[in-house]
Amino acid sequence: MKRPGFLATLVLCACGGGDGGNPETVLSSVESAGFSFAIITDIHIGEGYDSYGGQEDAITARARKAVARVNAENVAFVFILGDLTDSAEPAEFAKARAIFDGFSVPWYPIIGNHDMWTYTSSAEADAPVGDALFAQTFAGRFEGLVHNVETVWNPEKQCWSTFRNFEVRHGGYVFLGLDWNTRSHATVGKGANPGGDLHDFAGGTFPWLQSRLAALPADAKRVFLLQHQPFRTPAPVPDWIYAFSGAEKDKLRAALLAAAPAALYWGHFAGHLHREASLDAFDEWPGFAQVETDACKETAAVTLVRVKPDGTIEVLRLPPQ
């Protein structure tokens, strides 16, 4: 493994206690060896344009830099944690796909709030159709994985929603990529609101998560959640605006703990707030980690995570560029 000049190294935790695909055949076993994976987030391709036409600029250059930085590391796969686009335009999605096809390892995108509702300076979609564009653009990235495959009626927002939740298993470790993004329109301006929803209805994210937790293998070593919105926001930012309400977090914690012991859950990785942070996600659950990665659009930020043979999880931050 190549060793860069890391900005920070943090050992956060030692080892503890209708879908398509078969999780047992997703990735090869690494029972006797460690592995690494990478995270980038908040690329915002198309930012600053009235209507994006595929232009190359500083943001696309930083995205390509992030790809090159990841390719220089010995990682098994990459997660992209949302806001690949700035306003969910088809050309923005196409550019994101073209750039991230440059990864030399499997990569798995998660949708963010900026990817949800298509708009330009002069027009806006009538409904949050960005999720369907996201699913169409990145469909091939989820082949062989357990993932949502259908568009469902969203009774909470009275619209059709396409959720792309997925599961990756690797050497006994389980990664759950989750779409918590609200389909509510922005209170001010265009696009979607920034917060999260559990989507607790048929075909939604919450029941999908419950089904995957019920299917956890008996020999699972750790479970990681990957999503756009973090569970905790910094004061004085209210969680319920930019993330989740207290009731939603209570419900989610209860579902996790009903399915498996607390020690099985390492925590979650997120973006959204454009900052680097490592903290506990919940006061009620010390040790459930929240690791945020800074916005790629600003610093070509990359988080590397090393899972050592003894189960120790090490989070490494590449220096900003």
XYZ file of C-alpha atoms in Angstrom:
321
model
C 0.000 0.000 0.000
C 1.358 3.383 -0.991
C 1.729 5.736 1.950
C 0.834 9.405 1.343
C 1.486 12.297 3.655
C -1.666 11.948 5.720
C -3.247 15.000 7.269
C -4.638 12.990 10.148
C -4.844 9.432 11.359
C -7.498 8.320 13.802
C -8.096 4.828 15.122
C -11.787 5.051 15.911
C -12.727 1.554 16.952
C -11.399 -1.947 17.377
C -13.263 -5.067 16.361
C -16.302 -5.828 18.441
C -18.651 -8.057 19.022
C -37.130 -7.867 -3.518
C -33.865 -7.138 -4.374
C -31.441 -8.092 -7.094
C -28.196 -9.988 -6.593
C -26.637 -12.361 -4.106
C -24.529 -10.706 -1.398
C -22.440 -13.816 -0.935
C -21.007 -13.422 -4.436
C -20.491 -9.663 -4.413
C -16.817 -9.492 -3.537
C -14.088 -11.964 -2.696
C -13.407 -12.995 0.886
C -10.544 -11.404 2.809
C -10.744 -13.562 5.903
C -7.000 -13.584 6.607
C -6.014 -10.128 5.371
C -6.999 -6.539 5.901
C -8.371 -4.246 3.239
C -9.027 -0.564 2.596
C -11.764 1.477 1.011
C -12.108 5.141 0.044
C -14.785 7.798 0.389
C -15.396 11.035 -1.488
C -18.476 13.242 -1.386
C -20.087 16.527 -2.420
C -18.654 17.050 -5.881
C -21.388 19.456 -7.090
C -20.662 19.165 -10.791
C -22.356 22.030 -12.650
C -22.153 24.555 -9.830
C -22.011 28.130 -11.079
C -23.700 27.549 -14.458
C -27.154 28.761 -15.464
C -27.520 25.531 -17.426
C -24.665 23.041 -17.408
C -23.362 21.850 -20.757
C -20.568 19.494 -19.794
C -17.871 22.122 -19.262
C -14.552 21.292 -17.620
C -13.711 23.610 -14.732
C -12.090 23.707 -11.297
C -14.747 21.386 -9.849
C -14.299 18.706 -12.496
C -10.521 19.073 -12.128
C -10.770 18.412 -8.382
C -13.017 15.424 -9.024
C -10.450 13.989 -11.424
C -7.743 14.709 -8.865
C -9.721 12.756 -6.255
C -10.014 9.820 -8.654
C -6.264 9.884 -9.261
C -5.560 10.055 -5.526
C -7.754 7.033 -4.867
C -6.211 5.099 -7.749
C -2.784 5.655 -6.167
C -3.942 3.723 -3.090
C -4.495 0.017 -2.630
C -8.244 0.112 -1.994
C -10.890 -2.528 -2.631
C -13.684 -0.116 -3.580
C -14.924 3.474 -3.344
C -18.119 5.030 -1.999
C -19.343 8.434 -3.257
C -21.672 9.888 -0.641
C -23.967 12.175 -2.584
C -24.273 15.564 -4.252
C -22.471 14.339 -7.323
C -24.339 17.108 -9.145
C -25.313 20.619 -8.175
C -28.805 20.711 -9.686
C -29.542 17.186 -10.967
C -29.249 18.118 -14.649
C -28.733 15.230 -17.091
C -25.445 16.734 -18.297
C -24.199 16.917 -14.705
C -24.978 13.247 -14.116
C -23.305 12.335 -17.415
C -20.151 14.239 -16.483
C -20.063 12.577 -13.058
C -20.329 9.152 -14.662
C -17.562 9.966 -17.148
C -15.214 11.156 -14.400
C -15.848 8.338 -11.944
C -15.525 5.676 -14.595
C -11.857 6.571 -14.202
C -11.670 4.658 -10.912
C -9.582 1.511 -11.214
C -11.708 -0.332 -8.616
C -15.472 -0.790 -8.102
C -17.238 2.402 -7.067
C -20.687 2.881 -5.606
C -22.544 6.229 -5.659
C -25.172 7.344 -3.144
C -27.651 10.079 -4.001
C -27.626 13.459 -2.218
C -30.145 16.258 -1.848
C -28.623 18.248 -4.732
C -29.128 15.224 -6.987
C -32.833 15.060 -6.213
C -34.619 17.841 -8.094
C -33.643 18.920 -11.619
C -33.477 22.660 -12.260
C -31.636 25.411 -14.135
C -31.696 29.172 -13.696
C -34.828 29.417 -15.861
C -36.686 26.141 -15.334
C -37.407 23.439 -12.797
C -38.883 19.950 -12.948
C -42.409 19.568 -11.612
C -41.360 16.732 -9.299
C -38.177 15.295 -7.750
C -37.135 13.277 -10.807
C -33.424 13.401 -10.057
C -33.600 10.034 -8.314
C -34.768 8.396 -11.549
C -31.967 10.108 -13.499
C -29.493 8.945 -10.863
C -30.743 5.357 -11.116
C -30.582 5.437 -14.909
C -27.107 6.969 -15.037
C -25.515 4.625 -12.517
C -27.560 1.451 -13.047
C -24.536 -0.611 -14.014
C -22.711 0.213 -10.807
C -25.109 -1.927 -8.754
C -25.115 -5.091 -10.840
C -24.473 -8.117 -8.642
C -25.414 -6.267 -5.460
C -28.548 -6.517 -3.368
C -30.306 -3.234 -4.167
C -33.682 -1.595 -4.808
C -34.725 -1.966 -8.393
C -38.178 -0.418 -8.737
C -39.842 2.983 -8.665
C -42.541 3.186 -5.981
C -45.329 5.544 -5.004
C -44.265 7.813 -2.153
C -47.413 8.339 -0.049
C -45.704 10.885 2.195
C -44.821 13.290 -0.628
C -47.410 12.172 -3.198
C -44.872 11.484 -5.911
C -43.040 8.592 -7.537
C -39.677 7.836 -5.940
C -36.775 5.716 -7.119
C -34.665 4.568 -4.188
C -31.235 3.145 -4.851
C -30.198 1.483 -1.607
C -27.564 -1.234 -1.804
C -25.520 -3.721 0.177
C -21.880 -4.704 -0.241
C -20.330 -7.582 1.697
C -16.582 -7.963 1.881
C -14.738 -10.446 4.069
C -17.461 -10.561 6.707
C -17.985 -6.776 6.724
C -21.353 -5.393 5.630
C -21.777 -1.979 3.978
C -25.273 -0.523 3.584
C -25.665 2.427 1.210
C -28.821 4.354 2.102
C -30.984 7.013 0.437
C -32.526 9.098 3.215
C -32.994 12.246 1.111
C -36.319 14.000 1.455
C -38.430 14.470 -1.656
C -39.780 17.758 -0.272
C -39.254 20.892 -2.327
C -36.900 23.522 -0.963
C -38.588 26.013 1.329
C -36.731 28.826 -0.422
C -35.459 28.690 -3.993
C -35.283 25.660 -6.264
C -34.430 22.032 -5.698
C -35.045 19.786 -2.703
C -34.862 20.484 0.994
C -31.559 19.426 2.589
C -32.906 17.135 5.290
C -33.492 13.421 5.549
C -36.610 11.271 5.746
C -36.835 7.634 6.812
C -39.216 6.774 3.942
C -41.074 4.249 6.068
C -43.503 2.887 3.477
C -43.593 -0.007 1.031
C -40.511 0.178 -1.176
C -38.913 2.917 0.962
C -35.512 3.020 2.593
C -36.497 2.194 6.174
C -38.207 -1.144 5.436
C -35.418 -1.997 3.000
C -32.874 -1.429 5.764
C -34.896 -3.572 8.160
C -34.983 -6.393 5.603
C -31.221 -6.296 5.145
C -30.576 -6.201 8.888
C -32.789 -9.277 9.228
C -30.596 -10.982 6.627
C -27.254 -10.210 8.282
C -25.029 -13.294 8.227
C -24.372 -14.987 11.544
C -20.636 -14.439 11.092
C -20.858 -10.717 10.245
C -17.923 -8.834 11.751
C -19.095 -5.225 11.502
C -21.829 -3.201 9.843
C -21.201 0.227 8.280
C -23.874 2.681 7.143
C -23.097 5.010 4.238
C -25.334 7.978 3.469
C -25.410 11.633 2.490
C -26.869 13.278 5.599
C -25.127 12.653 8.933
C -27.175 11.962 12.036
C -25.679 14.816 14.058
C -25.205 18.414 12.923
C -22.970 21.006 14.605
C -24.566 23.545 16.929
C -26.444 25.768 16.311
C -27.589 23.997 13.119
C -30.815 22.098 13.952
C -30.680 18.401 13.097
C -34.268 18.355 11.864
C -33.529 20.860 9.080
C -30.292 19.449 7.687
C -30.467 15.858 8.875
C -33.060 13.975 10.957
C -35.567 14.743 13.679
C -35.168 13.329 17.159
C -38.095 10.969 16.584
C -36.560 9.688 13.349
C -33.240 9.015 15.044
C -34.982 7.222 17.910
C -36.814 5.002 15.443
C -33.668 4.202 13.490
C -31.645 3.344 16.595
C -34.435 1.057 17.772
C -34.451 -0.770 14.430
C -30.690 -1.246 14.470
C -30.622 -2.544 18.028
C -33.601 -4.832 17.460
C -31.668 -6.556 14.678
C -28.202 -7.001 16.201
C -26.081 -6.144 19.259
C -24.779 -2.580 19.455
C -21.191 -3.802 19.172
C -21.811 -5.077 15.638
C -22.420 -1.555 14.309
C -19.299 0.501 13.696
C -21.178 3.671 12.762
C -21.744 5.676 9.611
C -19.945 7.719 6.970
C -21.565 10.877 5.585
C -20.988 14.129 3.730
C -23.497 16.967 3.218
C -22.062 19.503 5.693
C -18.840 20.157 3.734
C -16.554 19.552 6.671
C -14.196 16.945 8.058
C -15.406 15.549 11.368
C -15.151 12.435 13.536
C -17.482 12.134 16.523
C -20.210 10.046 18.123
C -23.439 10.194 16.150
C -25.736 9.884 19.167
C -25.573 10.877 22.815
C -27.695 7.799 23.505
C -25.222 5.462 21.773
C -21.589 6.243 22.615
C -19.239 4.607 20.163
C -21.542 4.681 17.130
C -19.226 6.693 14.909
C -20.008 9.594 12.617
C -17.235 10.260 10.116
C -17.774 13.143 7.701
C -15.658 13.829 4.638
C -15.076 17.352 3.341
C -16.473 18.438 -0.025
C -14.506 17.181 -3.012
C -15.445 20.339 -4.900
C -13.319 22.400 -2.521
C -10.267 20.290 -1.633
C -10.370 17.044 -3.670
C -10.927 15.492 -0.229
C -10.490 11.743 0.176
C -11.033 9.640 3.283
C -9.275 6.282 3.397
C -10.465 3.591 5.776
C -8.247 0.654 6.655
C -9.717 -2.496 8.107
C -6.834 -4.385 9.647
C -6.651 -8.176 10.007
C -7.389 -7.889 13.737
C -10.549 -5.871 13.004
C -9.183 -2.465 13.954
C -10.724 0.314 11.869
C -8.369 3.169 10.987
C -9.580 6.383 9.339
C -7.020 8.339 7.319
C -7.484 11.776 5.778
C -5.552 12.716 2.665
C -4.320 16.311 2.883
C -6.403 18.901 1.010
C -5.295 19.915 -2.469
